[in-house]
mmCIF file of C-alpha atoms in Angstrom:
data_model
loop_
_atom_site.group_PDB
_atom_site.id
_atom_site.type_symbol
_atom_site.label_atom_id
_atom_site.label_comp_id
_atom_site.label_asym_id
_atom_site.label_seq_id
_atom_site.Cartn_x
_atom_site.Cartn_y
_atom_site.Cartn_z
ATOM 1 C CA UNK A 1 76.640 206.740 37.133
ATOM 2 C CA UNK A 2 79.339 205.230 39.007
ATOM 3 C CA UNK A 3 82.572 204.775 36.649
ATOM 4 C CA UNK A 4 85.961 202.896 37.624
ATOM 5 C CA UNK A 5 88.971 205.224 38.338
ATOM 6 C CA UNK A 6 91.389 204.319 35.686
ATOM 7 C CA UNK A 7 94.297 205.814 37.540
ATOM 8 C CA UNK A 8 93.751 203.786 40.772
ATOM 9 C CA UNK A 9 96.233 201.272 39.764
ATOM 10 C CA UNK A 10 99.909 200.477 41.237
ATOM 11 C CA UNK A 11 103.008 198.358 40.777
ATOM 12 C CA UNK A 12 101.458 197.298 37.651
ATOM 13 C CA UNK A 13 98.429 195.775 39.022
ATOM 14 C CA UNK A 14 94.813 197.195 39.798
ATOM 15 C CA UNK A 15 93.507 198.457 43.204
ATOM 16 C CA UNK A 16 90.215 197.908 43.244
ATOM 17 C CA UNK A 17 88.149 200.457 44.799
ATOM 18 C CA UNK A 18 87.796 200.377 48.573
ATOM 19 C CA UNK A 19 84.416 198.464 49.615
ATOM 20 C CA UNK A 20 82.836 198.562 46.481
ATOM 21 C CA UNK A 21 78.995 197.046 46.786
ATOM 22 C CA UNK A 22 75.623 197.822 46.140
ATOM 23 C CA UNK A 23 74.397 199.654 43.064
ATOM 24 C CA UNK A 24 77.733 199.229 41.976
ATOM 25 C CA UNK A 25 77.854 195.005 41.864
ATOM 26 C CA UNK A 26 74.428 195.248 40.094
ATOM 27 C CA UNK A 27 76.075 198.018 37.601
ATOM 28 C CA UNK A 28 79.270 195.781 37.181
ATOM 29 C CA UNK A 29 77.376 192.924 36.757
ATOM 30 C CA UNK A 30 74.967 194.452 33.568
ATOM 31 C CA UNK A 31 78.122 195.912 32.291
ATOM 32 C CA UNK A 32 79.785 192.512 32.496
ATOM 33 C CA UNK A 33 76.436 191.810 30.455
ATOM 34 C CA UNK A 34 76.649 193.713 27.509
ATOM 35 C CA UNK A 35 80.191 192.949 27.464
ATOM 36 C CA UNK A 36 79.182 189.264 27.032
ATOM 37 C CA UNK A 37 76.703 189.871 24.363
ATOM 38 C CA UNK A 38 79.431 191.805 22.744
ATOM 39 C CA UNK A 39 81.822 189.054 22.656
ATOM 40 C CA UNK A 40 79.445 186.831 20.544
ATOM 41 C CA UNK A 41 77.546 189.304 18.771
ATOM 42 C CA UNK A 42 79.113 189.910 15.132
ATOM 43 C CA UNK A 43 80.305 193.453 14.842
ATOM 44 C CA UNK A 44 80.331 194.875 18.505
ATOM 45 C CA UNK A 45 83.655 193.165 20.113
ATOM 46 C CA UNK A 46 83.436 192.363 23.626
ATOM 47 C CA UNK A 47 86.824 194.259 24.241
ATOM 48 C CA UNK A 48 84.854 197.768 22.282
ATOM 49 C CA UNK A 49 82.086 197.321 24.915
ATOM 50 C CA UNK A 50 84.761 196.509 27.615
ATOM 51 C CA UNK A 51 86.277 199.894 26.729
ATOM 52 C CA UNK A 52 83.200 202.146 26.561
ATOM 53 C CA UNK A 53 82.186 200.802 30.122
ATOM 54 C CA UNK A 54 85.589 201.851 31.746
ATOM 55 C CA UNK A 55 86.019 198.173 31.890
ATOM 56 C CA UNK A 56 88.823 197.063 29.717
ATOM 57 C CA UNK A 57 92.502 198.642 31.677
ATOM 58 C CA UNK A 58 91.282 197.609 34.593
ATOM 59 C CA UNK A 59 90.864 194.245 33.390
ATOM 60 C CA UNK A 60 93.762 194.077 31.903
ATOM 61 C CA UNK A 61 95.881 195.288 34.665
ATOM 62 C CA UNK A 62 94.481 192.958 37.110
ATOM 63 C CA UNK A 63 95.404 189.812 34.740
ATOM 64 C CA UNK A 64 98.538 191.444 33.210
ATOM 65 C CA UNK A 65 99.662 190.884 37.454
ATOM 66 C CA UNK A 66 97.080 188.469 38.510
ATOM 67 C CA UNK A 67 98.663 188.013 41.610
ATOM 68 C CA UNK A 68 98.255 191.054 42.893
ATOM 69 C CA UNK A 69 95.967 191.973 45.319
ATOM 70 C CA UNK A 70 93.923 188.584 43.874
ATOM 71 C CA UNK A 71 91.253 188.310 46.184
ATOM 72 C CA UNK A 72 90.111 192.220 46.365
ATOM 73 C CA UNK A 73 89.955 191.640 42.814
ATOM 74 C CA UNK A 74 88.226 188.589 42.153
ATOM 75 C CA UNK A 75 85.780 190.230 44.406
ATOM 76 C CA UNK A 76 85.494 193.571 42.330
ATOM 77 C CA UNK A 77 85.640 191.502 39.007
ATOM 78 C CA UNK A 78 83.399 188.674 39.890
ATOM 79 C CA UNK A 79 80.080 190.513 38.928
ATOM 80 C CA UNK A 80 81.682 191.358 35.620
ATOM 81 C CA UNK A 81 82.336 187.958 34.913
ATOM 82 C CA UNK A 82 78.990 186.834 36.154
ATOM 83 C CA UNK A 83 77.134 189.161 33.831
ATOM 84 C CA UNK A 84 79.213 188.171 30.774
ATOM 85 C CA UNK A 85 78.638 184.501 31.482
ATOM 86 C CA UNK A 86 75.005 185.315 31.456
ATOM 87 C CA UNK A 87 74.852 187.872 28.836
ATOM 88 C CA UNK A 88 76.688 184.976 25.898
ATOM 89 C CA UNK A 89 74.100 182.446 27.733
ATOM 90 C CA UNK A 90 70.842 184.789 27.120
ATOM 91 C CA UNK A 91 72.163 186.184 23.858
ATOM 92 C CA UNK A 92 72.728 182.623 22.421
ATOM 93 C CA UNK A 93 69.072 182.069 22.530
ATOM 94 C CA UNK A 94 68.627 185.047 19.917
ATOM 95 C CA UNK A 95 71.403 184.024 17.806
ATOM 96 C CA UNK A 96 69.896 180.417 17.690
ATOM 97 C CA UNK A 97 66.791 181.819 15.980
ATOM 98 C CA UNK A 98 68.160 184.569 13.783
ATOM 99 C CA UNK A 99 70.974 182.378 11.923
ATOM 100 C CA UNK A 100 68.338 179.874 10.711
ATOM 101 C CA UNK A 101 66.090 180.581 8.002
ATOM 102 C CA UNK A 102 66.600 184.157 7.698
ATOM 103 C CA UNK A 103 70.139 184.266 8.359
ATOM 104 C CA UNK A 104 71.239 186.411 5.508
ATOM 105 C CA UNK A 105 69.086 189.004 6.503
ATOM 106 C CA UNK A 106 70.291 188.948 10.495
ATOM 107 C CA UNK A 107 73.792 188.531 9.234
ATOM 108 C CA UNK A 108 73.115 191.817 6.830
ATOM 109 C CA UNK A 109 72.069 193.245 10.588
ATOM 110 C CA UNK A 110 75.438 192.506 11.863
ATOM 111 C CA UNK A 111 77.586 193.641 9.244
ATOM 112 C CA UNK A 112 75.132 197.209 9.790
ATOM 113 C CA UNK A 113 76.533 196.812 13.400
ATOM 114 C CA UNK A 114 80.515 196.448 12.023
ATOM 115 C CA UNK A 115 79.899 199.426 10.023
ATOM 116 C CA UNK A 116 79.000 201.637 12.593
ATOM 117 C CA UNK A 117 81.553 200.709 15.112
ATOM 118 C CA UNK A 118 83.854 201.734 12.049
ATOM 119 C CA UNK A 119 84.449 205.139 13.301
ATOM 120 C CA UNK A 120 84.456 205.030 16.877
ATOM 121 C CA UNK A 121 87.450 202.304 15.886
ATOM 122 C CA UNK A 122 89.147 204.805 13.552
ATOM 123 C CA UNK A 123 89.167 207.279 16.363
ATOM 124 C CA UNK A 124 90.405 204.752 18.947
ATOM 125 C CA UNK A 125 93.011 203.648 16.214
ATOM 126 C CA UNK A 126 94.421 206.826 16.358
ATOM 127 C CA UNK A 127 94.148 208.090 20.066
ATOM 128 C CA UNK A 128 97.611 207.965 20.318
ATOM 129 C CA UNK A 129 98.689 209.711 16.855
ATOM 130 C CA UNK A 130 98.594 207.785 13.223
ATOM 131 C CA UNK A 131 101.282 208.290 10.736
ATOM 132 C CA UNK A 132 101.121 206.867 7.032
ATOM 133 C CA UNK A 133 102.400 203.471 7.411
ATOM 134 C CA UNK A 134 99.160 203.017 9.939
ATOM 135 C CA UNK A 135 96.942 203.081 6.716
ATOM 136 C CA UNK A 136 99.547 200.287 4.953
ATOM 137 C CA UNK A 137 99.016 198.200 7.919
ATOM 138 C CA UNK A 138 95.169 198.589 7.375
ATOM 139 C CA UNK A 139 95.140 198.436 3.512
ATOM 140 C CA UNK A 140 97.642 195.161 3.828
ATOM 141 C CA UNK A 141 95.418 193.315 6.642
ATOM 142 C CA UNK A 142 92.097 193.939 5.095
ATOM 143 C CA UNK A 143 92.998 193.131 1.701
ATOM 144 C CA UNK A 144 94.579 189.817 3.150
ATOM 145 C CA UNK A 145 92.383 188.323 5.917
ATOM 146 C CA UNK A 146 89.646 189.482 2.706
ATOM 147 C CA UNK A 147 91.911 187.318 0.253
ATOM 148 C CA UNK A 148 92.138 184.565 2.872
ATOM 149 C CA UNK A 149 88.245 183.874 3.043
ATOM 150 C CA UNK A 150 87.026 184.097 -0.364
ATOM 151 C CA UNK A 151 90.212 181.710 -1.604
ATOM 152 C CA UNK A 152 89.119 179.371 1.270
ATOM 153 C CA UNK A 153 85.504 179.861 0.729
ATOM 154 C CA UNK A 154 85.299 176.309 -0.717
ATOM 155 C CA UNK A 155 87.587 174.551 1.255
ATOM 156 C CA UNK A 156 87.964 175.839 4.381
ATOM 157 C CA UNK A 157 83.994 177.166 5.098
ATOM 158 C CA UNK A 158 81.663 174.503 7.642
ATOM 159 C CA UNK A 159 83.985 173.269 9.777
ATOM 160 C CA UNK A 160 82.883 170.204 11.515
ATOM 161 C CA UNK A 161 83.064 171.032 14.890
ATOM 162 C CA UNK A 162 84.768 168.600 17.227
ATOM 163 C CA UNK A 163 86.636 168.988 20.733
ATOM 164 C CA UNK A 164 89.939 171.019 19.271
ATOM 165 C CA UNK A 165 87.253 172.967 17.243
ATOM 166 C CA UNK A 166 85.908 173.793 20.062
ATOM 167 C CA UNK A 167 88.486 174.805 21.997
ATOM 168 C CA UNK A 168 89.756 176.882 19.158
ATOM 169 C CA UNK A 169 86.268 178.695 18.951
ATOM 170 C CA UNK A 170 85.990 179.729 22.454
ATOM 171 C CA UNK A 171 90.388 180.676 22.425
ATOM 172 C CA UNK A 172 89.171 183.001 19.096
ATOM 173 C CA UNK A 173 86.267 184.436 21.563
ATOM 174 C CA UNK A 174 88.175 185.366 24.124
ATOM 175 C CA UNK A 175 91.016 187.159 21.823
ATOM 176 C CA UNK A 176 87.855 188.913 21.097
ATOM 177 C CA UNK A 177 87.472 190.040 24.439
ATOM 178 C CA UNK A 178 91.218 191.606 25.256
ATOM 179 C CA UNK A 179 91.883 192.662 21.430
ATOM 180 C CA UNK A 180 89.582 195.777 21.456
ATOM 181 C CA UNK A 181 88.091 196.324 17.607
ATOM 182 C CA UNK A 182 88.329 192.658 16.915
ATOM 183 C CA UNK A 183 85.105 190.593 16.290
ATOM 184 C CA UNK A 184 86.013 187.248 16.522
ATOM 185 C CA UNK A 185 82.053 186.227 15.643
ATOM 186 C CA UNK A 186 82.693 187.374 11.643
ATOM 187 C CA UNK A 187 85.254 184.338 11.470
ATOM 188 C CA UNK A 188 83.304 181.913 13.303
ATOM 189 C CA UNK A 189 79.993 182.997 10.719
ATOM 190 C CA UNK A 190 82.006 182.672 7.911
ATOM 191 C CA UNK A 191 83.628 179.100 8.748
ATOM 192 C CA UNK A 192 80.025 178.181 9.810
ATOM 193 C CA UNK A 193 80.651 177.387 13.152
ATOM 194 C CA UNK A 194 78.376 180.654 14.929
ATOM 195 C CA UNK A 195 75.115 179.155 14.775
ATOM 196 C CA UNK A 196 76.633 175.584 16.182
ATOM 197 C CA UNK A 197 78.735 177.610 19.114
ATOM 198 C CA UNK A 198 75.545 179.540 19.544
ATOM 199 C CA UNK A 199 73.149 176.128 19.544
ATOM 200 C CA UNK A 200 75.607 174.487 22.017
ATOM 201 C CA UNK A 201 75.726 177.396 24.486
ATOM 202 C CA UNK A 202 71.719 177.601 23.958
ATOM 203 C CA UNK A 203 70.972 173.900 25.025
ATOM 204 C CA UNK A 204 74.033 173.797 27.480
ATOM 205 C CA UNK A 205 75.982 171.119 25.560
ATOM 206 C CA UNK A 206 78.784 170.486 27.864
ATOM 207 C CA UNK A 207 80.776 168.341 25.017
ATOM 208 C CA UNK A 208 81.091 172.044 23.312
ATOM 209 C CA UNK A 209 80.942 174.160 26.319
ATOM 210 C CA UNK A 210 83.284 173.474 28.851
ATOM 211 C CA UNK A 211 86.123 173.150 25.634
ATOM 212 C CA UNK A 212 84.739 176.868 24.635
ATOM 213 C CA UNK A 213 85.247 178.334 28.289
ATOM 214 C CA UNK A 214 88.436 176.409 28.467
ATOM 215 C CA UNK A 215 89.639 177.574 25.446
ATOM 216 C CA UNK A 216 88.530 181.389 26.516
ATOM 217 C CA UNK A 217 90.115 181.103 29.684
ATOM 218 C CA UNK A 218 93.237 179.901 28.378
ATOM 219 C CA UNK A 219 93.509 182.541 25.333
ATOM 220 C CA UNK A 220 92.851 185.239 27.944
ATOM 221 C CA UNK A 221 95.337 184.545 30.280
ATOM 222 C CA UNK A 222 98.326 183.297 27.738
ATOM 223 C CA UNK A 223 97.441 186.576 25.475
ATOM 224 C CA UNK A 224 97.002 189.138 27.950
ATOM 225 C CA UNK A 225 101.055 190.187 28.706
ATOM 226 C CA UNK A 226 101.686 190.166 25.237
ATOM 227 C CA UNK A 227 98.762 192.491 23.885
ATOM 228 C CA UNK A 228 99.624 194.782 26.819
ATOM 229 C CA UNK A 229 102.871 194.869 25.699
ATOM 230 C CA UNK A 230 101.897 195.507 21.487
ATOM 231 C CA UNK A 231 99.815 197.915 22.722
ATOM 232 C CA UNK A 232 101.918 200.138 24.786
ATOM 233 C CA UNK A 233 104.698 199.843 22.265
ATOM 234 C CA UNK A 234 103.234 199.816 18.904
ATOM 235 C CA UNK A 235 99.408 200.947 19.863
ATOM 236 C CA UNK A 236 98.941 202.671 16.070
ATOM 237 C CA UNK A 237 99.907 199.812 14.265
ATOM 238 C CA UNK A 238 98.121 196.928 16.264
ATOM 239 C CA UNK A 239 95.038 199.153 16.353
ATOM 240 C CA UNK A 240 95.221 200.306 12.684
ATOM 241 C CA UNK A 241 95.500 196.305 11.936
ATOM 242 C CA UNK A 242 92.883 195.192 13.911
ATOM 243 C CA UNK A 243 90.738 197.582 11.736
ATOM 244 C CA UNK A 244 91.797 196.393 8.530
ATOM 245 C CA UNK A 245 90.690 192.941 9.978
ATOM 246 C CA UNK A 246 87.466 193.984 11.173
ATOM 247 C CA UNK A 247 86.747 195.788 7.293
ATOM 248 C CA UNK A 248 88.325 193.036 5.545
ATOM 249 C CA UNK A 249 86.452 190.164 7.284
ATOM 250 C CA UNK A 250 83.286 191.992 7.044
ATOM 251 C CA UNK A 251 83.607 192.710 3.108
ATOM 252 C CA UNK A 252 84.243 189.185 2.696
ATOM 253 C CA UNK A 253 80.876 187.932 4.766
ATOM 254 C CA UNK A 254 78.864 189.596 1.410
ATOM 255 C CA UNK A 255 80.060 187.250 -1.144
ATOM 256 C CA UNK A 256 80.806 184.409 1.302
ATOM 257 C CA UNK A 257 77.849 184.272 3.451
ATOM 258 C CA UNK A 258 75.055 186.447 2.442
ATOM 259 C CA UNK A 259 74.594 185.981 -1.635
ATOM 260 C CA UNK A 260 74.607 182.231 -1.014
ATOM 261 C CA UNK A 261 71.668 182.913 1.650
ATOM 262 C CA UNK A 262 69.986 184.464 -1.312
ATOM 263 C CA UNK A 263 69.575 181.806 -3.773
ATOM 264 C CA UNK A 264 66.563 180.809 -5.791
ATOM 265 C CA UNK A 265 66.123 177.770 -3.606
ATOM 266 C CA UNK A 266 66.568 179.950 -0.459
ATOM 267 C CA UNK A 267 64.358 182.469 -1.177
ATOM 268 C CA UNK A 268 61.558 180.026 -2.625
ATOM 269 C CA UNK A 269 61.546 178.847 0.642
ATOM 270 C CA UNK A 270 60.664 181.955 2.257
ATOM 271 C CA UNK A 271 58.089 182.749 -0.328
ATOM 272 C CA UNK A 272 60.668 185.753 -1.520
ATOM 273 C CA UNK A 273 61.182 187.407 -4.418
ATOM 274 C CA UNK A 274 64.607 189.013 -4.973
ATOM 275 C CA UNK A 275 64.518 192.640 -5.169
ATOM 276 C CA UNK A 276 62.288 192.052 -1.634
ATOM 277 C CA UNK A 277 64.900 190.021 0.040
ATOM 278 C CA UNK A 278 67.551 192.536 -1.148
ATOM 279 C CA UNK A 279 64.989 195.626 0.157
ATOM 280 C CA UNK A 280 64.785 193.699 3.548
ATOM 281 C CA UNK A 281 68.949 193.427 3.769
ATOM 282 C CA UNK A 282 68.913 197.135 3.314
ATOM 283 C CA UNK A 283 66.662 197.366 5.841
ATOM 284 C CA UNK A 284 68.828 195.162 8.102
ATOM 285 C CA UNK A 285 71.867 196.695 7.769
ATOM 286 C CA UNK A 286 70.793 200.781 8.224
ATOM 287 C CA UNK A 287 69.081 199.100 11.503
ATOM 288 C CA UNK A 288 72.463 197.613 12.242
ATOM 289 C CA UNK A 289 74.331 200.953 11.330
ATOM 290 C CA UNK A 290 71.996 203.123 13.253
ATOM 291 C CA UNK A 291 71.815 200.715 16.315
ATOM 292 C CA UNK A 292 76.006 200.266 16.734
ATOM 293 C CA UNK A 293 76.442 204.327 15.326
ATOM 294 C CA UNK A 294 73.519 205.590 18.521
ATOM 295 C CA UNK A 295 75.195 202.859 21.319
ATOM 296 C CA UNK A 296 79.083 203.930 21.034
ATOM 297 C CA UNK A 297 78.144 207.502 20.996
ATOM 298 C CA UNK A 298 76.207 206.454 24.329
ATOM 299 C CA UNK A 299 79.906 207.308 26.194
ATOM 300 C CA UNK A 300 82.469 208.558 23.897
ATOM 301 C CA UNK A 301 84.415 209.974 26.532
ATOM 302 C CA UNK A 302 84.632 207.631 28.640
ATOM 303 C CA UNK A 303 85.933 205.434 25.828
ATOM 304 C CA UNK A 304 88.651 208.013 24.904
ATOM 305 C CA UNK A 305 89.526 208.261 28.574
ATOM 306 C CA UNK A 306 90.617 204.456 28.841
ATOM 307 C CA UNK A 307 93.114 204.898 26.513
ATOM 308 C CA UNK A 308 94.891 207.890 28.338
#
């Protein structure tokens, strides 16, 4: 397989290698793929998957100097960003289905797939050395963003989604997408707004649409210099954070999101008793743990090589 030479880079910027075609668009392009399915699935960030594929420096570099070299670029890039467009579009369809009826036990399947990115993450976190005031920064970040959605569980869950809404969904995806570890999708579940994005994409509601990709765009490009620059000065600590995030948000999904899905009227619905809805969570999230644990061990190296 084909990879993208990490080193090839200069003044800042990326050089694109020379006459790339091919094998290699079609391989870019189903990267560019999972990387989009990543970006809206809960638990697998679109920036993790950008980093296993060899994808996420040289993305960076090319819009940390955008101007540089911009058309061999946009060439080079253009499958990727084909195949991530198509990868949220096709994935949405899923995601529609899923979150309806049975959507505590899909979301149970998602938190399996945070928990077994959990120590690919930790390793990442601490590529570059930890030291004890890493684990504060975790401790402190999960036990707030945790703190922060079961206080607000009442008053700040189903947002009604409108055009700021929106655009504020799609800027939270694409922070997703450069912030490696960060699943945007387990804020977007818990203030209800997943299934709409997801339903939107699905039916190609422009309304919601075009403000998402806007929003994207413009979170990409405004954020990019600055997480470069957080993450070649204080890489630990902005890593380590972004992991208390991830474990904190994901704790907070159980009593926010999936009891609720469990209720007497709920389950009576499905034609459920409770200790079978609770077997089939189980079931859900050791799928979810053994699916996420068997996929990031697919190319550890590489992974650990982007970060060098």
């Amino acid at each position: 397989m084909q990879t993208v030479d990490l080193q090839h880079q200069s003044g800042g910027g990326y050089d694109p290698p020379a006459n790339p075609g091919g094998k290699d668009w079609f391989l870019r392009f189903f990267k560019g793929v999972l990387v989009g399915i990543g970006a809206i699935l809960p638990g697998l960030s679109g920036g993790v998957l950008a980093v296993i594929f060899r994808l996420y420096t040289p993305i960076m570099r090319f819009l940390g100097k955008i101007t540089y070299r911009f058309s061999d670029n946009l060439r080079y890039f253009l499958p990727v960003a084909l195949g991530l467009a198509g990868g949220v579009f096709i994935f949405a369809f899923f995601v529609s289905a899923a979150l309806g009826s049975y959507a505590s036990f899909f979301t149970c399947l998602f938190v399996g797939l945070v928990i077994g990115t959990f120590p690919s993450l930790y390793r990442e976190a601490g590529a570059k050395g930890r030291q004890t005031r890493n684990f504060v920064y975790l401790a402190i970040a999960a036990c707030l963003i945790f703190a922060l959605m079961l206080v607000g569980e009442r008053r700040l869950t189903q947002v009604e989604p409108n055009l700021p809404v929106w655009f504020l969904v799609g800027a939270i995806v694409g922070l997703g997408v450069i912030v490696p570890g960060l699943s945007p999708s387990n804020f977007l579940i818990y203030f209800g707004l997943y299934k709409p994005m997801s339903d939107a994409i699905k039916s190609l509601d422009w309304p919601a649409v075009i403000p998402i990709g806007i929003g994207g765009l413009v979170s990409v490009l405004l954020l990019t210099k600055p997480v470069n620059y957080l993450l070649d000065k204080h890489y630990a600590a902005i890593y380590h954070t972004i992991l208390g995030l991830v474990i904190g948000s994901s704790l907070a999904i159980l009593p926010t999101v999936i009891i609720p899905g469990l209720s007497s009227a709920k389950l009576a619905e499905l034609g459920l008793s409770l200790p079978l809805a609770l077997l089939i969570c189980l079931g859900f999230l050791l799928v979810g743990v053994l699916a996420s644990t068997a996929f990031n061990r697919l190319s550890p190296d590489e992974a650990e090589a982007s970060q060098k």
